[in-house]
PDB file of C-alpha atoms in Angstrom:
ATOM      1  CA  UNK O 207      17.184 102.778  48.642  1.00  0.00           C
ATOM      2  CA  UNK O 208      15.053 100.960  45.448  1.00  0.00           C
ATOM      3  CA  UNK O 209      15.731 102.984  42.329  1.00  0.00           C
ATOM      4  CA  UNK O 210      13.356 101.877  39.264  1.00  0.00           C
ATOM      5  CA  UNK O 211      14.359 103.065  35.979  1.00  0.00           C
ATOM      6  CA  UNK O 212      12.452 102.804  32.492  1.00  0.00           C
ATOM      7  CA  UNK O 213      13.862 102.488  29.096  1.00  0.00           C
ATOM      8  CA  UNK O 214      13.012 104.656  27.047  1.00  0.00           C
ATOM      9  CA  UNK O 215      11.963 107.550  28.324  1.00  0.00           C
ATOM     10  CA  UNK O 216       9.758 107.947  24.689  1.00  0.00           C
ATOM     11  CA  UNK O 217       8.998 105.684  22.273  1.00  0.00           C
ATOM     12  CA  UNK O 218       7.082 106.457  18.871  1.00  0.00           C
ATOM     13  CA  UNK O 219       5.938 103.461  16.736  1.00  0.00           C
ATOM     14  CA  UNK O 220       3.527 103.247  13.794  1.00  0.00           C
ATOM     15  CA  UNK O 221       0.368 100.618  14.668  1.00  0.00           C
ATOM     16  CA  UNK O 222       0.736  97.039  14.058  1.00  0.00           C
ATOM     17  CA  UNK O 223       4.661  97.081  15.658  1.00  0.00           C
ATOM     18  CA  UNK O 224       5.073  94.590  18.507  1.00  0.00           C
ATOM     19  CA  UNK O 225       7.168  96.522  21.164  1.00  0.00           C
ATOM     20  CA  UNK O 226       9.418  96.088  24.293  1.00  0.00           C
ATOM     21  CA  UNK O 227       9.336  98.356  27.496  1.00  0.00           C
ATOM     22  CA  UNK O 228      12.097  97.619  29.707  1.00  0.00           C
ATOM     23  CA  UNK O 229      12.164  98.049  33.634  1.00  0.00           C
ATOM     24  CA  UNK O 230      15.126  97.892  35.609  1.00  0.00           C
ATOM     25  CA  UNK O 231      15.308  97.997  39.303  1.00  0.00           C
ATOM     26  CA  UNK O 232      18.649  98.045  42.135  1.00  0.00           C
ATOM     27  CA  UNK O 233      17.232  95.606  45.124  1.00  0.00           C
ATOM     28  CA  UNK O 234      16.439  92.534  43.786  1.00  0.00           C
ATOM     29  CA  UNK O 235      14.275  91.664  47.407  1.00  0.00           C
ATOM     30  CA  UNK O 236      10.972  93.040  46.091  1.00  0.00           C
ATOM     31  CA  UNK O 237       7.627  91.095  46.724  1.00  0.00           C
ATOM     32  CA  UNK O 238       5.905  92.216  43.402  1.00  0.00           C
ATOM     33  CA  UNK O 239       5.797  93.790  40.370  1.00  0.00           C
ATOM     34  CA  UNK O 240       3.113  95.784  38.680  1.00  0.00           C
ATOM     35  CA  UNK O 241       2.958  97.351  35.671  1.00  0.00           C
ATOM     36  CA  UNK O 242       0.681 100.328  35.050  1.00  0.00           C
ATOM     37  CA  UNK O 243      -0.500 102.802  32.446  1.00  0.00           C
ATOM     38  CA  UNK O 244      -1.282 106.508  32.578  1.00  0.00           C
ATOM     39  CA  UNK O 245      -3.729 108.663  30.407  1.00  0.00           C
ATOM     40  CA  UNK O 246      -2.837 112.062  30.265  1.00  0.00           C
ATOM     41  CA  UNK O 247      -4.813 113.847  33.762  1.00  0.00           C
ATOM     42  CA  UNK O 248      -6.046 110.631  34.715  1.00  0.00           C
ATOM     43  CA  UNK O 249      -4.990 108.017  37.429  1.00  0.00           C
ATOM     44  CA  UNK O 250      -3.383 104.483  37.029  1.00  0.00           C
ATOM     45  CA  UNK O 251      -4.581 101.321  35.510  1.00  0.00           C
ATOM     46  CA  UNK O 252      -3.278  98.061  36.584  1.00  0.00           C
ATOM     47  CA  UNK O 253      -2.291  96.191  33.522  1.00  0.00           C
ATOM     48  CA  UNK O 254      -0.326  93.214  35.053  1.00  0.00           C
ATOM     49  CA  UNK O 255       1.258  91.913  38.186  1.00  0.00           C
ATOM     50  CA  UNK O 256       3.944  89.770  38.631  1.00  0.00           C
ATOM     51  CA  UNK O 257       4.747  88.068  42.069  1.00  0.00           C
ATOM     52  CA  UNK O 258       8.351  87.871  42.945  1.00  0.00           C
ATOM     53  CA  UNK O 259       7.838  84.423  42.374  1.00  0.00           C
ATOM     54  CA  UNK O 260       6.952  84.370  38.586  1.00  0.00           C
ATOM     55  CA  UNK O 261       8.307  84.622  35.984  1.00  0.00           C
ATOM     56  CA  UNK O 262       5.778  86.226  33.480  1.00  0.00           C
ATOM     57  CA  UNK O 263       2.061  87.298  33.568  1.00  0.00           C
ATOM     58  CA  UNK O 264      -0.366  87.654  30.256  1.00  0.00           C
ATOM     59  CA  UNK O 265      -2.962  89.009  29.791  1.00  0.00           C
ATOM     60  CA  UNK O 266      -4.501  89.564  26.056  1.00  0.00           C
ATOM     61  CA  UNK O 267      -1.676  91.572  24.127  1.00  0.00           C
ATOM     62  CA  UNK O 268       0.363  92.225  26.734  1.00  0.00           C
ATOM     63  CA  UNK O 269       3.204  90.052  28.189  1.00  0.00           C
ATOM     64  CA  UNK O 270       5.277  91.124  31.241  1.00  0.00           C
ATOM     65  CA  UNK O 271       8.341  88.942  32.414  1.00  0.00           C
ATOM     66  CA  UNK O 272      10.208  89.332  36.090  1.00  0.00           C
ATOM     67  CA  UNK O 273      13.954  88.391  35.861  1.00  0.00           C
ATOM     68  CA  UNK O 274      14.467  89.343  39.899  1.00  0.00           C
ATOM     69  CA  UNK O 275      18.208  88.026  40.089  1.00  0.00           C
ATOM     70  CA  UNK O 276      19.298  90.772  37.551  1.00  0.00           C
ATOM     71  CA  UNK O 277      16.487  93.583  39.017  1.00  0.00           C
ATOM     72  CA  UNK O 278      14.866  93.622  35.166  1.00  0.00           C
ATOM     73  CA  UNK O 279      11.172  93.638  33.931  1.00  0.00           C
ATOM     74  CA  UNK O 280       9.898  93.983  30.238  1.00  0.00           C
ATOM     75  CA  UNK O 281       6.185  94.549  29.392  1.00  0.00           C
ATOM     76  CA  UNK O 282       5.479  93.328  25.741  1.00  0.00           C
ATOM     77  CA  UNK O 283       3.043  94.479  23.986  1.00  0.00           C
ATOM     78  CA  UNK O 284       1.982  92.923  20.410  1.00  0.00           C
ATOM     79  CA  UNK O 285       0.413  94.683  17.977  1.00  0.00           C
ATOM     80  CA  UNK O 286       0.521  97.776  18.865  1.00  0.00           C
ATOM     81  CA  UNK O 287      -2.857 100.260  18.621  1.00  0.00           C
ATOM     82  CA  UNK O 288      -3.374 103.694  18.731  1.00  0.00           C
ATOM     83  CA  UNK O 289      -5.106 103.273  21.689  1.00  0.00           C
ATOM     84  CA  UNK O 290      -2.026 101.722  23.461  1.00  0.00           C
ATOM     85  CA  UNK O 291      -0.827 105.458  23.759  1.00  0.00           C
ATOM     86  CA  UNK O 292      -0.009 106.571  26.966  1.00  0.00           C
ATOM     87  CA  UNK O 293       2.271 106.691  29.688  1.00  0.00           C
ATOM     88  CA  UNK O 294       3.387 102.628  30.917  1.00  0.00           C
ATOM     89  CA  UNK O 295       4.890 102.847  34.950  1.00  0.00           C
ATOM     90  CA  UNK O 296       6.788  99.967  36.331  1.00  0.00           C
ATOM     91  CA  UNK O 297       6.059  99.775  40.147  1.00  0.00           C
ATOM     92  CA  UNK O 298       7.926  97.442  43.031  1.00  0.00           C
ATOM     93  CA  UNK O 299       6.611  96.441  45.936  1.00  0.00           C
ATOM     94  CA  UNK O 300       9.446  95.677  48.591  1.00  0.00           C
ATOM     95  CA  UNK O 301       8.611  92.929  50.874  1.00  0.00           C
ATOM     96  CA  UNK O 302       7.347  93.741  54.207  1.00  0.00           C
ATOM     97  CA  UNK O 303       6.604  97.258  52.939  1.00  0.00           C
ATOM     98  CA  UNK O 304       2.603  96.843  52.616  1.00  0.00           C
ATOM     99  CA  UNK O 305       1.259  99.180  50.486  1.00  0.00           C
ATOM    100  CA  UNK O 306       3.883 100.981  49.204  1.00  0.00           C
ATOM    101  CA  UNK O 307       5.008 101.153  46.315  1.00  0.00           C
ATOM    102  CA  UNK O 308       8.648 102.561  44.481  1.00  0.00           C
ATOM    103  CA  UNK O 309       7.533 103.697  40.796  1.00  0.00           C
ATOM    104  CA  UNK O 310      10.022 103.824  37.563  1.00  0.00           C
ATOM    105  CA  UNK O 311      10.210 107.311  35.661  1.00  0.00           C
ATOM    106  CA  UNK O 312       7.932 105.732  32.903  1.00  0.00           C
ATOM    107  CA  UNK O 313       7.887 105.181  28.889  1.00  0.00           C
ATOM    108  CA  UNK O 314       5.618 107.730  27.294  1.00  0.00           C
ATOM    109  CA  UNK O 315       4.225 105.425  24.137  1.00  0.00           C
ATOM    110  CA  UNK O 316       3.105 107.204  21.248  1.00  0.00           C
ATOM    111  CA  UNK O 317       1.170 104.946  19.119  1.00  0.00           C
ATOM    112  CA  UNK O 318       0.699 106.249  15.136  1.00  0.00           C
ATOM    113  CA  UNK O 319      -1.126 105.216  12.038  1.00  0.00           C
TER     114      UNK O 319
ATOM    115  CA  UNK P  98     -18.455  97.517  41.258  1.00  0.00           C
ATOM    116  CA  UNK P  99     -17.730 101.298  41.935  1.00  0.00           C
ATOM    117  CA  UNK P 100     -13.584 101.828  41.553  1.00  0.00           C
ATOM    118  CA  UNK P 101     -11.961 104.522  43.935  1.00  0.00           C
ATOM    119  CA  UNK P 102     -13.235 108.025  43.744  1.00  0.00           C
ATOM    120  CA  UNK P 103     -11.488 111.000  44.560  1.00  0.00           C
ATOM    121  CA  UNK P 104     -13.019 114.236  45.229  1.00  0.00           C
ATOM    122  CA  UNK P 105     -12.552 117.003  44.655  1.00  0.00           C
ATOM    123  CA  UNK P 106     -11.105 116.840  40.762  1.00  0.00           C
ATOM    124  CA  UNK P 107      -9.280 120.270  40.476  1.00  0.00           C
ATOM    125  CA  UNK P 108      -8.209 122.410  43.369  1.00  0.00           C
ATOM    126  CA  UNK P 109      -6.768 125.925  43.141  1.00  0.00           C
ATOM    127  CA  UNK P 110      -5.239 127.420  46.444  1.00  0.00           C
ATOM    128  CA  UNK P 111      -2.745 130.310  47.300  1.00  0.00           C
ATOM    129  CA  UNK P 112       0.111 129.717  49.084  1.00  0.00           C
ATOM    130  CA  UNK P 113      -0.327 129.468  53.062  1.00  0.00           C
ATOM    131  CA  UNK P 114      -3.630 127.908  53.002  1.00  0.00           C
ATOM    132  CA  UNK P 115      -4.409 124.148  53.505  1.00  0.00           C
ATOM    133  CA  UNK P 116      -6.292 121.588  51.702  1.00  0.00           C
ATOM    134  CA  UNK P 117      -8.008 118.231  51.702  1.00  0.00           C
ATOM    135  CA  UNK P 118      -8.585 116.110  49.669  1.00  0.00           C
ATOM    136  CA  UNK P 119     -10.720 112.895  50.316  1.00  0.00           C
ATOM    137  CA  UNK P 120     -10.984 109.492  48.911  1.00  0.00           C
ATOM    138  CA  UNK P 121     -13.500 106.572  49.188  1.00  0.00           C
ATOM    139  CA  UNK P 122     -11.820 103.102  48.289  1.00  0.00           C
ATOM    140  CA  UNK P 123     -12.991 100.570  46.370  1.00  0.00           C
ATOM    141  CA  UNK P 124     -16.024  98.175  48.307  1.00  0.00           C
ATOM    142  CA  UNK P 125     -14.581  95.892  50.784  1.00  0.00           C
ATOM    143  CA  UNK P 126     -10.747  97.369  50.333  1.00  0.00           C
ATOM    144  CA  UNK P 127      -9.649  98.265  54.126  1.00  0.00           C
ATOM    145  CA  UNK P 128      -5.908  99.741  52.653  1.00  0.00           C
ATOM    146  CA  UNK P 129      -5.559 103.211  51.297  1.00  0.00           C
ATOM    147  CA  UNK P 130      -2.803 104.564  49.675  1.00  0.00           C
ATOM    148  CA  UNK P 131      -1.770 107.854  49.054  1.00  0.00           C
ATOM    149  CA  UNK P 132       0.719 109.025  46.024  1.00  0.00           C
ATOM    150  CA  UNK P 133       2.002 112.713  44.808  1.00  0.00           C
ATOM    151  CA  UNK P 134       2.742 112.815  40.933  1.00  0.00           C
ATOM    152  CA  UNK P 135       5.075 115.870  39.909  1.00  0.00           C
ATOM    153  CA  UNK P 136       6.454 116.412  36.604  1.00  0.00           C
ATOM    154  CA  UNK P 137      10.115 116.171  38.218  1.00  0.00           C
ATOM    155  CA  UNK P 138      10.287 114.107  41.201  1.00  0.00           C
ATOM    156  CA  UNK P 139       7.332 111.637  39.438  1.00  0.00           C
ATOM    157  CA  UNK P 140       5.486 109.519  41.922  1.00  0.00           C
ATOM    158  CA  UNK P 141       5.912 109.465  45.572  1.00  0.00           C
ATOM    159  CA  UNK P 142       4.922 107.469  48.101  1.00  0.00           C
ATOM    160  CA  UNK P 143       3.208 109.531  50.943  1.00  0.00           C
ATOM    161  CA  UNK P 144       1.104 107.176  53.066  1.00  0.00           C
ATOM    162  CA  UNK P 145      -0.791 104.163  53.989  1.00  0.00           C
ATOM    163  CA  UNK P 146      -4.119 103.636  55.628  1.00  0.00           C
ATOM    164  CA  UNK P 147      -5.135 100.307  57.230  1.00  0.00           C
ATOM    165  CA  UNK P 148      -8.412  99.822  59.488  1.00  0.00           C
ATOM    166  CA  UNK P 149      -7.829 103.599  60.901  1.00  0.00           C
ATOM    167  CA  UNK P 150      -4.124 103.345  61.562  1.00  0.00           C
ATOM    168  CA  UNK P 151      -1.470 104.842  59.384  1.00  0.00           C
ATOM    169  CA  UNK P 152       1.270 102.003  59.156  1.00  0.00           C
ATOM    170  CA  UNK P 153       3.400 103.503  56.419  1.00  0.00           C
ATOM    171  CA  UNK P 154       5.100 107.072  56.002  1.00  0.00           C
ATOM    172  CA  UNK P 155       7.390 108.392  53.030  1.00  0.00           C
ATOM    173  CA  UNK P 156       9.480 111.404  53.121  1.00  0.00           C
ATOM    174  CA  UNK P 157       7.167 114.176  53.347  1.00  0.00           C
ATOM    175  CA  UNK P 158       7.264 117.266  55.630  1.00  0.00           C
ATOM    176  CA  UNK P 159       4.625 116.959  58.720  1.00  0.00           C
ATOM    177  CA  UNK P 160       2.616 120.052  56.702  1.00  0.00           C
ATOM    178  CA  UNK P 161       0.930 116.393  55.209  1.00  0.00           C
ATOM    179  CA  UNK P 162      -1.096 114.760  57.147  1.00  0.00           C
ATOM    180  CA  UNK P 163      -4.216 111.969  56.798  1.00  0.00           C
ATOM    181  CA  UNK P 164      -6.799 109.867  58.380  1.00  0.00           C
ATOM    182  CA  UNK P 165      -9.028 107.010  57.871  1.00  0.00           C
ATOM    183  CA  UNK P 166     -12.751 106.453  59.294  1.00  0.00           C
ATOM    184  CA  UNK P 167     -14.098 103.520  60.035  1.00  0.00           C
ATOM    185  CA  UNK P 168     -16.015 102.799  56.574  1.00  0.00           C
ATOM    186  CA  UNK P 169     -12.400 102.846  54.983  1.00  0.00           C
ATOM    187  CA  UNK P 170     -12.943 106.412  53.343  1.00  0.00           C
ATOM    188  CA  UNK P 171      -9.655 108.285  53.720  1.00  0.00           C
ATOM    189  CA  UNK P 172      -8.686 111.941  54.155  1.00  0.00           C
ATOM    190  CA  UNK P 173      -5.539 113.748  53.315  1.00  0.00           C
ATOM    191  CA  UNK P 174      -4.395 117.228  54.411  1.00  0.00           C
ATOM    192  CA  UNK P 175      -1.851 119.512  53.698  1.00  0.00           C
ATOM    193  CA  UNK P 176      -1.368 123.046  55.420  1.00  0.00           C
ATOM    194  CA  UNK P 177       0.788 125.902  54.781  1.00  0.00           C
ATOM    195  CA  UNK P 178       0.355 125.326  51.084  1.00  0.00           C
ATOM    196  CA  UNK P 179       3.921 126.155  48.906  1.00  0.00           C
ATOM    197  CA  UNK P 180       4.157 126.266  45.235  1.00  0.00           C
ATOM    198  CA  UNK P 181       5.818 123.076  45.481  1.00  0.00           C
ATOM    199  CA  UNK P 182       2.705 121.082  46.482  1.00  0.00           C
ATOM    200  CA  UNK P 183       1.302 121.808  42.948  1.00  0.00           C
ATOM    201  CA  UNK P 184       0.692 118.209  41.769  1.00  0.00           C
ATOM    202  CA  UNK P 185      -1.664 115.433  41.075  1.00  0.00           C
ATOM    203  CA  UNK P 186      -2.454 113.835  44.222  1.00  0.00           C
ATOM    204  CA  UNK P 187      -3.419 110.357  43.955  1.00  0.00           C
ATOM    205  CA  UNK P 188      -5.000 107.620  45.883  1.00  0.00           C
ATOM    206  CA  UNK P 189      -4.944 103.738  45.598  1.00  0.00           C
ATOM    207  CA  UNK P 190      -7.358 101.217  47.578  1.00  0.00           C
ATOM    208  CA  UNK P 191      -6.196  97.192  47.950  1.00  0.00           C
ATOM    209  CA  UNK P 192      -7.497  94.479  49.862  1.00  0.00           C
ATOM    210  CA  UNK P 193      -4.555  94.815  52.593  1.00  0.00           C
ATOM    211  CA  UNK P 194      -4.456  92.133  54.369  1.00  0.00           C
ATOM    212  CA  UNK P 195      -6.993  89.170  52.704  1.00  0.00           C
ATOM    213  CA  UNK P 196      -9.833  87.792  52.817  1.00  0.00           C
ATOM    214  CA  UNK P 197      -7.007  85.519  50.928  1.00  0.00           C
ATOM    215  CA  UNK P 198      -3.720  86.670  49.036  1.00  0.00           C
ATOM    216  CA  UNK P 199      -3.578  86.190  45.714  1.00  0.00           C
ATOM    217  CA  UNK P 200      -2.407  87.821  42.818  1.00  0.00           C
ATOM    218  CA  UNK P 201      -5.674  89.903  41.928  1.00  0.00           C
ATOM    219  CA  UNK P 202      -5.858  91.264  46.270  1.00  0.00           C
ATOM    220  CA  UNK P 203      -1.989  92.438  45.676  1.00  0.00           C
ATOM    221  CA  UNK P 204      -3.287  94.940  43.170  1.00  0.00           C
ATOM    222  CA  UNK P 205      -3.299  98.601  43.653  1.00  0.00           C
ATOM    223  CA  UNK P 206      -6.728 100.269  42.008  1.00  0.00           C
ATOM    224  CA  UNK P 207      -6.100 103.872  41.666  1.00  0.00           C
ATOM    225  CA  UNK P 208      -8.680 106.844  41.484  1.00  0.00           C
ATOM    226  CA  UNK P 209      -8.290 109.500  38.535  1.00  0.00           C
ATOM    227  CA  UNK P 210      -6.665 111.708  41.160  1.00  0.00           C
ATOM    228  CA  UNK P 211      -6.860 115.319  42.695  1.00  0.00           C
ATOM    229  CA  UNK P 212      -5.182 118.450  40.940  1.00  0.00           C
ATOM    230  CA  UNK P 213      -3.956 120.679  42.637  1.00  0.00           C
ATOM    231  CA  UNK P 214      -2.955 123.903  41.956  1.00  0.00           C
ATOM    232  CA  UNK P 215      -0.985 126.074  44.222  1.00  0.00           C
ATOM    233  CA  UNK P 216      -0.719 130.366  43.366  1.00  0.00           C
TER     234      UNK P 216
END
């Protein structure tokens, strides 16, 4: 059974920091990776997707890199704004599994002035 | 382009009733998803719609149920309502199956979700 895991569980940083969200994840034979974030109440936005294939997807400030072998992901994210605050999910896709999707237990950012 | 839209936005229900909650995809998107979001478990995987047939299942009891019409829009139900079901429901729309796959089709697009609240 996939079991994704996010590190840390909280993360407080004042604006301007460049941070690092980690992913990890326990079957390597996914098909994709997405990485989302969460407003308070609201649904998901897709940020970035990474096909198993990849290595890393950018796009703006934010870099996310795929290391399958060891089951790890990292979403960058450079100069940080309060605006960045929210709630960043790692998702897997396991090949041959459609749709569905096996989300991490998230990084609640807190971004501060 | 319209994204996915969920309706209704809040629910409130008492235990023992049943619910549903609805969900038009995204233009063109024949796949909908459906998702619970708790505070402890996080989010689940409940189902997955594609052209009318349900071709993915996750561990939920049969009380949840759902359907898709023919214009992609999909339903969810749940009956005998339990504290338990209290939770954000949410719903995500993809392409599915082409018109090609690429990276962009993979994506899920999520709606801002259903809250439900069970008394």
């Amino acid at each position: 059974k996939q079991e994704v895991t996010q590190i840390p569980a909280a993360l407080s940083v004042p604006e301007g920091e460049n941070l690092v969200l980690n992913c990890s994840f326990t079957d390597s034979a996914i098909y994709n990776l997405q990485w989302f974030r969460q407003d308070p109440g609201k649904g998901l936005t897709s940020l970035l997707l990474i096909q198993s294939s990849q290595r890393e997807q950018t796009s703006g400030r934010l870099n996310a890199s795929l290391d399958k072998s060891s089951g790890r992901s990292t979403l960058y994210i450079a100069a940080s704004q309060p605006g960045d605050s929210a709630t960043y999910l790692c998702a897997v896709r396991r090949a041959g599994t459609a749709s569905k999707l096996t989300f991490g237990t998230g990084t609640r950012l807190q971004v501060t002035l | 382009k319209a994204g996915v839209t969920q309706t209704p936005r809040y629910l409130i229900k008492t235990r023992g009733q049943q619910v549903t909650l609805s969900c038009s995809p995204i233009s063109g998107h024949r796949s909908v998803s459906w998702y619970q979001q708790t505070p402890g478990q996080g989010l689940q995987f409940l189902f997955e719609y594609f052209s009318e047939t349900q071709r993915n299942k996750g561990n939920f009891p049969g009380r949840f149920s759902g359907r898709q019409f023919s214009n992609s829009r999909s339903e969810m139900n749940v009956s005998t309502l339990e504290l338990g079901d209290s939770a954000l429901y949410l719903c995500a729309s993809s392409w599915g199956r082409g018109p090609s796959l690429t990276a962009t089709n993979e994506k899920l697009f999520f709606g801002s979700g259903t809250q439900l609240s069970v008394l």
